């Protein structure tokens, strides 16, 4: 937020003054991510992941546009063109590995970003819109990554496409026509591959647009912080530049070291060997698994092996899988505690670290495992807890919990005392 | 209508209602927006239906398959509409096993008789597409596991089909689909 004490943009150079009159873009940047944007002084490293996610999006767009220069979206040659990228195109292997591992890195970063939101209550008023837009971005990312994975037209590409579009077939009455409409055929084939390529190219730019809205919405109240106490005075903030540009730069360096380690030493560690076999509609791979970042949701999908009330198992699995993300849209209103940060919420903290987080990890593990016992039963229990956490535990905890005392201000939490604290009653 | 049109004297021109109580400007407004709306909706028709299966995809040829070499207990995988189709020559035990089941107890109640052609109960012809999410079940190929009901087993999410390819266990809602087919002769079946 533009607090009253924010630095003002004053272009000195005549050229910059001329620019400021014609198109105040430098002013905009100065106020958005420059010295004109005051930010809480106590942000920890969890606040780095937004910028890192933005970096990942740019990385995917750059490597993706390059891959698209060499890739052919036709079922007859898509697989060969991917191998052509790997073997013949200059630095093609690097572009492809950078893109494939970039997708994984993107999800790691975004999951940590979401984790931050969950723990520090960033979704609460006045930041609900930032959160809602974030969930939209996450859904778009999932769609983009899913369609991207289909493009190399290997066995996992093909069968992943078949299984996921098969989900729509579960919808009563319209399911089957809808599935054929999505695929442009009875099973994934050239029509599906082509449209997936077109949309996979388009969606990252849609994501970029929603990211702009996300940041716009962020700049109205400004960033939250690890205490969850809102900014009160100038001593609670520092200018974004140079303080957080430096901190984000450092974070980016660490990220790039880890990312490059994956990229150069373990480029196929997160991939599936089956995807180096060309798509074969006649034979399903023994063990179809999506990419790791879809595992928790895939486990929820597979947890429903029995008809539930009057809803067939297949439809129930699909509904549960989508609901597991859609429930995030309601989070700001399910968690009614006025205290944002988990640091001051003893009960919430327990359920979060010993309930939700292990549940999601267990779901992730089961989603990557074969569909046999005990994984099915474990997924069922974990799925039940997952929904219980959001729909019952969170609202209940919010109403019975007695939060720990909050610091008067950000300044007090950092320096141990705040001179202003005596002037006003504690909030 | 509009409180402020931005034009000082606009009300004089269009703001007064005629004898029938209808203002000229309101009529034009509704007509114009209505026409634009209908035009917009009409434009959606080609935009949406271009995604549906195209003529060449729909022009699915029928497939003729020679079944003379399939011995009882064996099965083959054919191709129909670029999807696998299972042709299985059931043994007498498999037929007996399928008929021993109480049909009304099944998730998708159908007898073996309803799923085969009269006099050819041993020929079980179904799509090789799991009705859960579309994987190819195992059990048609030589040496593949057939699952605990002796028919087909889908490795994707563990659906188990019996010797009449009926769903018995797991998440799939329906029996394996029986495509439209006929016997062109005793040894050739025409699918589609
Ligand atoms: C949100 C950003 C994006 C995500 C999460 C994403 C994800 C993915 C994934 C998971 C793959 C499969 C990787 C593989 O197995 O090789 C892929 C492939 C591909 N992507 Fe993206 N992508 C993104 C942005 C883009 C953009 C902006 C373009 C182009 C404009 C693009 C073009 C491609 C192409 C051509 C392929 C196929 C080449 C290949 O198989 O290596 N992607 N993408
Ligand atoms: S696709 Fe066969 S069990 Fe899911």
XYZ file of C-alpha atoms and ligand atoms in Angstrom:
666
model
C 0.000 0.000 0.000
C 1.068 3.465 -0.573
C 1.476 4.504 3.042
C 1.719 8.268 3.619
C 5.446 7.976 4.325
C 6.237 6.274 1.004
C 9.113 7.802 -0.974
C 8.054 9.957 -3.900
C 9.196 9.470 -7.426
C 11.112 12.535 -8.606
C 12.795 12.060 -11.962
C 15.958 14.185 -12.188
C 17.103 13.552 -15.727
C 15.217 15.577 -18.375
C 14.631 12.415 -20.399
C 13.004 10.723 -17.413
C 10.936 13.843 -16.760
C 9.809 13.795 -20.387
C 8.972 10.103 -20.066
C 7.076 10.683 -16.824
C 4.773 13.133 -18.592
C 4.157 10.950 -21.621
C 3.988 7.466 -20.093
C 4.719 7.222 -16.362
C 5.934 3.633 -16.558
C 9.124 4.236 -14.529
C 6.950 5.896 -11.863
C 4.719 2.842 -11.856
C 7.676 0.510 -11.394
C 9.123 2.748 -8.663
C 5.857 2.639 -6.738
C 5.263 -1.069 -7.326
C 8.618 -2.733 -6.740
C 10.952 0.173 -6.094
C 11.854 2.530 -3.304
C 8.320 3.949 -3.406
C 6.744 0.780 -2.034
C 7.008 0.430 1.772
C 6.969 -3.212 2.910
C 6.870 -4.700 6.431
C 10.421 -4.913 7.756
C 10.004 -8.393 9.202
C 9.233 -10.555 6.156
C 10.924 -13.940 6.381
C 12.115 -16.145 3.522
C 8.624 -17.527 2.944
C 7.863 -14.161 1.330
C 10.410 -14.890 -1.407
C 8.304 -17.423 -3.224
C 5.981 -15.003 -4.989
C 8.868 -13.427 -6.834
C 10.339 -16.876 -7.504
C 7.010 -18.020 -8.970
C 7.109 -15.013 -11.279
C 10.621 -15.981 -12.293
C 9.466 -19.531 -13.037
C 6.648 -18.246 -15.235
C 9.111 -16.204 -17.286
C 11.464 -19.192 -17.456
C 8.651 -21.424 -18.756
C 7.550 -18.866 -21.319
C 11.077 -18.323 -22.650
C 11.990 -22.016 -22.859
C 8.482 -22.874 -24.075
C 8.483 -20.408 -26.944
C 11.848 -21.808 -27.996
C 10.615 -25.415 -27.813
C 7.601 -24.428 -29.911
C 10.003 -23.344 -32.665
C 11.185 -26.931 -33.056
C 8.216 -29.006 -31.934
C 5.526 -30.339 -34.292
C 2.039 -30.822 -32.814
C 0.992 -33.717 -35.013
C 0.318 -37.179 -33.645
C 2.468 -38.768 -36.354
C 5.603 -36.792 -35.640
C 5.203 -35.183 -32.215
C 7.260 -37.868 -30.479
C 9.953 -37.737 -33.142
C 10.088 -33.969 -33.040
C 10.643 -34.123 -29.284
C 13.537 -36.530 -29.851
C 14.742 -34.205 -32.600
C 14.846 -31.433 -29.993
C 16.793 -33.716 -27.655
C 19.338 -34.968 -30.179
C 19.629 -32.614 -33.144
C 18.629 -29.080 -32.194
C 21.541 -27.039 -30.857
C 21.125 -26.889 -27.103
C 17.698 -28.471 -27.613
C 18.268 -30.905 -24.745
C 18.931 -27.976 -22.456
C 15.767 -26.156 -23.489
C 13.624 -29.251 -23.026
C 15.136 -30.272 -19.703
C 14.936 -26.664 -18.515
C 11.252 -26.575 -19.433
C 10.338 -29.980 -17.988
C 12.242 -29.419 -14.738
C 11.098 -25.796 -14.772
C 7.524 -27.043 -14.487
C 8.468 -29.074 -11.400
C 10.395 -26.171 -9.904
C 7.414 -23.917 -10.574
C 5.151 -26.233 -8.602
C 7.625 -26.570 -5.723
C 7.760 -22.795 -5.487
C 4.011 -22.353 -5.756
C 3.316 -25.045 -3.163
C 5.628 -23.252 -0.714
C 3.911 -19.967 -1.597
C 0.526 -21.556 -0.818
C 1.929 -23.100 2.385
C 2.952 -19.612 3.485
C -0.601 -18.429 2.869
C -2.071 -21.294 4.864
C 0.187 -20.911 7.882
C 0.373 -17.140 8.143
C -3.316 -16.636 7.370
C -2.530 -14.488 4.348
C -5.947 -15.320 2.890
C -7.777 -13.358 5.590
C -9.317 -9.924 5.201
C -8.309 -7.596 3.676
C -6.404 -9.982 1.378
C -9.171 -12.361 0.269
C -9.042 -11.250 -3.356
C -5.298 -11.904 -3.594
C -5.950 -15.418 -2.316
C -8.876 -16.050 -4.681
C -6.842 -14.924 -7.676
C -4.030 -17.179 -6.474
C -6.333 -20.201 -6.510
C -7.361 -19.263 -10.061
C -3.687 -19.116 -11.049
C -3.111 -22.526 -9.487
C -5.998 -24.062 -11.447
C -4.677 -22.514 -14.665
C -1.207 -23.864 -13.891
C -2.582 -27.352 -13.426
C -4.381 -27.175 -16.772
C -1.256 -25.834 -18.471
C 1.047 -28.459 -17.014
C -1.381 -31.249 -17.834
C -1.609 -30.207 -21.478
C 2.140 -29.659 -21.708
C 2.791 -33.177 -20.509
C 0.660 -34.530 -23.366
C 2.744 -32.818 -26.043
C 5.742 -35.216 -26.284
C 3.153 -37.918 -27.156
C 4.808 -40.693 -25.220
C 2.959 -43.447 -23.379
C 2.417 -41.389 -20.216
C 1.342 -38.404 -22.322
C -1.276 -40.443 -24.109
C -2.617 -42.349 -21.131
C -2.541 -39.321 -18.876
C -4.664 -37.501 -21.443
C -7.018 -40.423 -21.699
C -7.488 -40.818 -17.965
C -7.908 -37.120 -17.248
C -10.325 -36.425 -20.093
C -12.078 -39.618 -18.967
C -12.911 -37.713 -15.782
C -15.369 -35.607 -17.711
C -17.087 -38.759 -18.903
C -18.187 -39.270 -15.303
C -20.541 -36.286 -15.413
C -24.137 -37.563 -15.727
C -25.927 -37.181 -19.088
C -23.551 -34.737 -20.771
C -20.358 -36.566 -19.773
C -19.701 -38.623 -22.863
C -20.545 -35.944 -25.462
C -18.514 -33.475 -23.409
C -15.517 -35.799 -23.395
C -15.740 -36.265 -27.171
C -16.080 -32.531 -27.620
C -12.980 -31.900 -25.508
C -10.956 -34.490 -27.407
C -12.438 -33.939 -30.848
C -12.674 -37.716 -31.149
C -13.381 -40.906 -29.238
C -9.917 -41.141 -27.761
C -6.925 -38.785 -27.674
C -5.563 -38.370 -31.183
C -4.362 -35.686 -33.527
C -7.288 -33.336 -32.851
C -6.674 -33.466 -29.108
C -2.900 -33.050 -29.442
C -3.308 -29.995 -31.647
C -5.750 -28.210 -29.393
C -3.682 -29.044 -26.335
C -0.687 -27.443 -27.999
C -2.665 -24.346 -28.887
C -3.997 -23.985 -25.341
C -0.676 -24.883 -23.722
C 0.837 -21.981 -25.648
C -1.981 -19.630 -24.697
C -2.568 -20.355 -20.997
C 0.784 -19.128 -19.622
C -0.073 -15.710 -20.993
C -3.479 -15.874 -19.348
C -1.632 -16.800 -16.153
C 0.600 -13.757 -16.623
C -2.499 -11.572 -16.858
C -4.007 -13.036 -13.685
C -0.645 -12.588 -11.950
C -0.868 -8.886 -12.728
C -4.322 -8.758 -11.104
C -2.923 -10.769 -8.149
C -0.187 -8.188 -7.579
C -2.530 -5.287 -8.172
C -4.811 -6.680 -5.452
C -1.741 -7.177 -3.222
C -0.663 -3.559 -3.532
C -3.941 -2.260 -2.124
C -3.464 -3.515 1.478
C 0.261 -4.290 1.000
C 1.994 -7.484 2.095
C 1.075 -9.201 5.337
C 3.959 -10.390 7.526
C 4.896 -13.240 9.884
C 3.168 -11.643 12.890
C 0.002 -10.916 10.945
C -0.161 -7.536 12.727
C -0.875 -4.781 10.216
C 1.574 -1.956 9.526
C 1.019 0.985 11.886
C 3.859 3.439 11.464
C 6.832 4.167 9.274
C 9.167 2.241 11.564
C 7.229 -0.945 10.678
C 8.297 -0.786 7.038
C 11.319 -0.533 4.799
C 11.304 0.447 1.101
C 11.031 -2.531 -1.240
C 14.155 -1.389 -3.042
C 16.904 -1.976 -2.012
C 15.853 -4.139 0.959
C 13.643 -6.716 -0.692
C 15.135 -6.536 -4.153
C 18.333 -7.673 -2.414
C 16.604 -10.351 -0.374
C 14.723 -11.626 -3.424
C 17.946 -11.582 -5.413
C 19.625 -13.744 -2.803
C 16.661 -16.126 -2.802
C 16.798 -16.326 -6.571
C 20.463 -17.294 -6.363
C 19.720 -20.146 -3.972
C 16.809 -21.262 -6.123
C 18.944 -21.267 -9.259
C 21.633 -23.396 -7.591
C 19.062 -26.041 -6.628
C 17.292 -25.825 -9.967
C 20.510 -26.157 -11.954
C 21.569 -29.110 -9.807
C 18.373 -30.884 -10.879
C 18.641 -29.704 -14.443
C 22.212 -30.806 -15.043
C 22.624 -33.809 -12.773
C 19.158 -35.346 -12.428
C 17.192 -34.137 -15.452
C 15.006 -37.244 -15.653
C 14.628 -37.932 -11.938
C 11.103 -36.554 -11.835
C 10.067 -37.900 -15.236
C 8.719 -41.306 -16.192
C 10.717 -43.696 -18.382
C 7.440 -44.746 -20.062
C 7.229 -41.363 -21.682
C 10.216 -42.268 -23.830
C 8.010 -44.948 -25.447
C 5.849 -43.560 -28.273
C 2.112 -43.327 -27.530
C 0.336 -46.639 -28.114
C -3.470 -46.602 -27.863
C -3.493 -50.411 -27.681
C -1.450 -50.914 -24.520
C -1.726 -49.171 -21.182
C 1.506 -48.833 -19.194
C 1.469 -51.090 -16.138
C 1.378 -48.154 -13.770
C -0.087 -44.845 -14.916
C 0.913 -41.985 -12.696
C 0.679 -38.282 -13.295
C 3.548 -35.913 -12.588
C 4.447 -35.715 -8.885
C 2.745 -32.380 -8.378
C -0.638 -33.941 -9.111
C -0.229 -36.897 -6.769
C -2.252 -35.660 -3.768
C -5.196 -34.837 -6.022
C -4.848 -38.089 -7.931
C -4.972 -40.009 -4.633
C -8.244 -38.271 -3.765
C -9.622 -39.195 -7.188
C -8.778 -42.851 -6.669
C -9.952 -42.988 -3.067
C -13.581 -43.481 -4.109
C -13.926 -47.141 -5.015
C -17.480 -47.559 -3.748
C -20.763 -45.836 -4.579
C -21.447 -43.062 -2.124
C -25.108 -42.384 -1.304
C -26.599 -42.380 -4.808
C -23.513 -41.051 -6.530
C -21.480 -43.591 -8.507
C -17.883 -44.098 -7.367
C -16.401 -42.630 -10.534
C -18.350 -39.363 -10.335
C -17.684 -39.124 -6.614
C -13.932 -39.350 -7.180
C -14.069 -36.603 -9.770
C -16.193 -34.345 -7.574
C -13.915 -34.913 -4.590
C -10.795 -34.162 -6.595
C -12.125 -30.851 -7.879
C -13.627 -29.977 -4.489
C -10.280 -30.504 -2.807
C -9.054 -27.364 -4.582
C -12.349 -25.507 -4.823
C -12.603 -25.626 -1.019
C -9.650 -23.221 -0.957
C -11.917 -20.584 -2.450
C -13.950 -20.653 0.773
C -10.975 -20.626 3.124
C -11.185 -16.920 4.026
C -14.688 -17.561 5.361
C -14.090 -20.972 6.905
C -11.275 -19.756 9.126
C -13.023 -17.090 11.162
C -10.263 -16.412 13.701
C -9.297 -12.719 13.673
C -5.671 -13.667 14.315
C -3.837 -14.248 11.058
C -0.507 -15.803 11.897
C -0.248 -19.437 13.003
C 2.536 -18.278 15.353
C -0.086 -16.999 17.783
C -2.642 -19.774 17.301
C -1.645 -22.806 19.422
C -4.562 -25.042 18.451
C -4.567 -24.130 14.781
C -0.822 -24.774 14.698
C -1.257 -28.304 16.064
C -3.910 -29.262 13.542
C -1.940 -27.647 10.755
C 1.394 -29.359 11.400
C 0.146 -32.672 12.737
C -3.063 -32.877 10.690
C -3.159 -31.127 7.360
C 0.490 -31.221 6.336
C 1.039 -34.964 7.020
C -2.294 -35.685 5.336
C -1.259 -33.934 2.153
C 2.123 -35.688 2.205
C 0.470 -39.069 2.720
C -1.971 -38.340 -0.103
C 0.968 -37.376 -2.281
C 2.702 -40.649 -1.503
C -0.423 -42.724 -2.168
C -1.115 -40.852 -5.415
C 2.229 -41.992 -6.764
C 1.793 -45.580 -5.572
C -0.114 -48.321 -7.419
C -3.870 -48.564 -6.830
C -3.713 -51.489 -4.410
C -4.199 -51.960 -0.695
C -3.136 -50.573 1.684
C -2.759 -47.392 -0.366
C -6.433 -47.225 -1.294
C -7.539 -47.435 2.317
C -4.913 -44.949 3.454
C -6.032 -42.552 0.713
C -9.611 -42.890 1.889
C -8.747 -42.007 5.463
C -6.505 -39.143 4.380
C -9.152 -37.790 2.001
C -11.700 -37.844 4.817
C -9.325 -35.948 7.093
C -8.477 -33.438 4.374
C -12.086 -32.352 3.986
C -12.707 -32.600 7.710
C -9.844 -30.200 8.295
C -11.240 -27.475 6.076
C -14.938 -27.908 6.670
C -15.091 -28.810 10.373
C -11.794 -28.435 12.216
C -10.859 -24.965 10.949
C -14.196 -23.298 11.786
C -14.316 -25.102 15.131
C -10.743 -24.263 16.100
C -11.360 -20.631 15.180
C -14.257 -20.410 17.581
C -12.814 -22.258 20.596
C -9.136 -21.349 20.402
C -7.575 -18.804 22.737
C -4.802 -17.117 20.735
C -1.512 -16.114 22.335
C -0.904 -12.371 22.878
C 0.092 -10.496 19.738
C 2.929 -7.961 19.675
C 1.710 -4.376 19.645
C 3.366 -3.765 16.291
C 5.819 -5.124 13.769
C 8.440 -2.831 15.250
C 7.885 -4.286 18.706
C 8.178 -7.830 17.391
C 11.499 -6.964 15.766
C 13.089 -4.612 18.321
C 11.395 -5.841 21.490
C 9.681 -2.514 22.094
C 7.910 0.205 20.180
C 7.901 3.801 21.420
C 4.451 4.293 19.969
C 3.063 1.435 22.043
C 2.492 3.633 25.092
C 0.600 6.243 23.124
C -2.207 4.020 21.921
C -4.055 1.082 23.421
C -2.870 -2.292 22.197
C -4.858 -3.753 19.314
C -33.362 6.061 -17.987
C -29.924 7.578 -17.969
C -29.458 10.252 -15.349
C -26.701 11.980 -17.174
C -26.136 11.390 -20.833
C -23.419 13.972 -21.063
C -25.438 15.844 -23.646
C -27.202 18.894 -22.302
C -30.318 18.816 -24.394
C -30.621 15.087 -24.958
C -33.725 14.794 -22.865
C -35.521 17.151 -25.202
C -34.851 14.918 -28.165
C -35.420 11.472 -26.781
C -36.401 11.782 -23.177
C -40.139 12.154 -23.507
C -42.428 9.213 -23.836
C -44.791 8.988 -26.818
C -48.526 8.541 -26.510
C -48.096 4.812 -25.829
C -45.734 5.558 -22.928
C -42.690 4.160 -24.754
C -39.641 6.336 -25.184
C -38.003 6.153 -28.592
C -34.527 5.932 -27.066
C -35.491 3.003 -24.844
C -36.876 1.110 -27.783
C -33.729 1.630 -29.842
C -31.573 0.702 -26.886
C -33.380 -2.579 -26.239
C -33.511 -3.455 -29.930
C -29.806 -2.744 -30.471
C -28.580 -4.599 -27.384
C -30.971 -7.458 -28.147
C -29.720 -7.798 -31.710
C -26.092 -7.653 -30.587
C -26.802 -10.284 -27.927
C -28.451 -12.673 -30.361
C -25.643 -12.120 -32.856
C -23.098 -12.793 -30.144
C -24.776 -16.012 -29.115
C -25.081 -17.134 -32.743
C -21.339 -16.598 -33.163
C -20.707 -19.024 -30.320
C -22.196 -21.894 -32.331
C -19.302 -22.291 -34.793
C -16.775 -21.367 -32.095
C -17.964 -24.210 -29.913
C -18.850 -26.849 -32.453
C -15.500 -26.667 -34.244
C -14.167 -28.585 -31.244
C -16.478 -31.579 -31.809
C -15.151 -34.616 -33.694
C -14.554 -33.666 -37.324
C -16.058 -35.437 -40.326
C -13.052 -37.677 -40.942
C -12.994 -38.766 -37.315
C -16.714 -39.493 -37.388
C -16.469 -41.436 -40.637
C -15.424 -44.438 -38.599
C -14.921 -47.390 -40.847
C -16.112 -50.736 -39.659
C -13.491 -53.359 -38.985
C -13.555 -56.981 -40.113
C -11.666 -59.425 -37.939
C -10.840 -63.052 -38.628
C -11.540 -65.097 -35.524
C -10.810 -68.572 -36.843
C -7.498 -68.855 -35.009
C -8.843 -68.000 -31.555
C -9.089 -71.206 -29.532
C -11.332 -71.532 -26.484
C -9.724 -69.728 -23.587
C -7.882 -67.373 -25.913
C -8.539 -63.763 -26.822
C -7.218 -61.177 -29.253
C -7.105 -57.400 -29.323
C -8.518 -55.805 -32.452
C -8.722 -52.141 -33.375
C -11.975 -50.236 -33.785
C -12.102 -46.445 -34.036
C -8.447 -46.440 -32.990
C -9.431 -48.105 -29.738
C -8.825 -51.688 -28.675
C -11.597 -54.248 -28.932
C -11.370 -57.618 -27.164
C -12.567 -60.770 -28.926
C -12.621 -63.689 -26.572
C -13.503 -67.324 -27.132
C -14.928 -68.414 -23.767
C -14.412 -71.928 -22.468
C -17.408 -73.880 -21.182
C -16.227 -73.331 -17.618
C -16.015 -69.592 -18.190
C -19.538 -69.570 -19.609
C -20.783 -71.606 -16.654
C -19.040 -69.248 -14.274
C -20.641 -66.219 -15.889
C -24.081 -67.810 -15.806
C -23.737 -68.876 -12.172
C -23.871 -65.249 -11.018
C -27.134 -63.764 -9.791
C -27.600 -60.980 -12.342
C -29.557 -58.723 -10.014
C -26.599 -58.626 -7.621
C -24.386 -56.907 -10.214
C -23.482 -53.249 -10.395
C -24.496 -53.147 -14.066
C -26.975 -56.055 -14.280
C -26.671 -57.958 -17.566
C -26.545 -61.652 -18.348
C -23.938 -63.224 -20.601
C -26.762 -63.975 -23.022
C -27.583 -60.270 -23.367
C -23.944 -59.528 -24.053
C -23.413 -62.077 -26.814
C -25.180 -63.157 -30.018
C -27.662 -66.061 -29.883
C -25.967 -69.384 -30.521
C -22.560 -67.768 -30.159
C -22.415 -67.402 -26.382
C -18.745 -68.347 -26.450
C -17.816 -65.227 -28.423
C -17.477 -62.333 -26.007
C -16.780 -59.173 -27.985
C -16.267 -55.970 -26.006
C -14.365 -52.736 -26.216
C -11.006 -52.943 -24.480
C -11.671 -49.646 -22.758
C -12.162 -49.622 -19.004
C -15.402 -47.831 -18.178
C -13.688 -46.072 -15.316
C -11.260 -43.721 -16.997
C -10.444 -45.506 -20.217
C -7.347 -47.643 -19.684
C -6.916 -50.902 -21.568
C -7.644 -53.700 -19.088
C -5.325 -56.703 -18.929
C -6.509 -60.234 -19.641
C -6.828 -60.430 -23.421
C -3.156 -60.901 -24.157
C -1.219 -64.105 -23.667
C -0.089 -64.400 -20.055
C -1.747 -61.237 -18.780
C -3.429 -61.310 -15.375
C -7.174 -61.759 -15.591
C -8.070 -60.636 -12.094
C -9.885 -62.495 -9.374
C -13.047 -63.002 -11.464
C -11.181 -64.570 -14.364
C -12.101 -61.918 -16.919
C -10.162 -58.689 -17.137
C -8.217 -56.597 -14.678
C -7.593 -52.888 -15.125
C -4.243 -51.946 -13.612
C -4.954 -48.231 -13.547
C -7.279 -48.094 -10.564
C -7.957 -51.741 -9.979
C -11.300 -52.474 -11.674
C -12.014 -56.204 -11.970
C -14.274 -57.675 -14.669
C -15.665 -61.212 -14.789
C -15.779 -63.765 -17.614
C -18.685 -61.881 -19.202
C -16.604 -58.640 -18.924
C -19.022 -57.340 -16.308
C -17.761 -54.990 -13.629
C -17.401 -56.808 -10.321
C -15.036 -54.757 -8.222
C -13.257 -51.414 -8.250
C -14.277 -47.933 -9.362
C -15.604 -48.580 -12.898
C -19.361 -47.966 -13.093
C -20.287 -50.128 -16.097
C -19.539 -53.408 -17.833
C -17.085 -53.275 -20.725
C -19.080 -51.888 -23.641
C -20.306 -54.333 -26.283
C -19.884 -52.567 -29.633
C -22.306 -52.975 -32.535
C -21.147 -56.043 -34.469
C -22.317 -58.975 -36.568
C -20.884 -62.237 -37.766
C -20.227 -61.900 -41.509
C -19.477 -65.629 -41.539
C -18.608 -68.259 -38.972
C -15.012 -67.094 -38.902
C -15.267 -63.338 -39.565
C -16.844 -60.723 -37.373
C -17.611 -57.204 -38.583
C -17.452 -54.527 -35.895
C -19.221 -51.189 -36.350
C 2.806 -21.961 -16.700
C 3.784 -22.213 -17.459
C 4.096 -23.554 -18.065
C 4.083 -24.793 -17.480
C 3.730 -25.120 -16.034
C 4.480 -25.742 -18.499
C 4.592 -27.125 -18.334
C 5.012 -28.039 -19.310
C 5.259 -29.433 -19.114
C 5.085 -30.194 -17.799
C 5.680 -29.971 -20.301
C 6.110 -31.406 -20.576
C 7.598 -31.448 -20.494
C 8.194 -32.625 -21.158
O 7.861 -33.750 -20.789
O 9.001 -32.412 -22.055
C 5.673 -28.914 -21.265
C 6.024 -29.080 -22.592
C 5.984 -28.075 -23.547
N 5.712 -26.741 -23.342
Fe 5.241 -25.910 -21.517
N 4.727 -25.063 -19.673
C 4.497 -23.727 -19.452
C 4.649 -22.711 -20.379
C 4.878 -22.877 -21.752
C 4.889 -21.845 -22.756
C 4.696 -20.383 -22.468
C 5.113 -22.434 -23.974
C 5.187 -21.825 -25.347
C 4.784 -20.673 -25.666
C 5.288 -23.820 -23.754
C 5.576 -24.743 -24.751
C 5.798 -26.088 -24.549
C 6.139 -27.031 -25.573
C 6.328 -26.726 -27.054
C 6.253 -28.277 -24.952
C 6.549 -29.606 -25.621
C 7.985 -29.860 -25.829
C 8.487 -31.001 -25.016
O 7.818 -32.010 -24.968
O 9.551 -30.899 -24.442
N 5.136 -24.064 -22.400
N 5.271 -27.739 -20.648
S -9.319 -46.809 -15.841
Fe -9.658 -48.850 -15.320
S -9.825 -48.775 -13.219
Fe -9.566 -46.688 -13.717
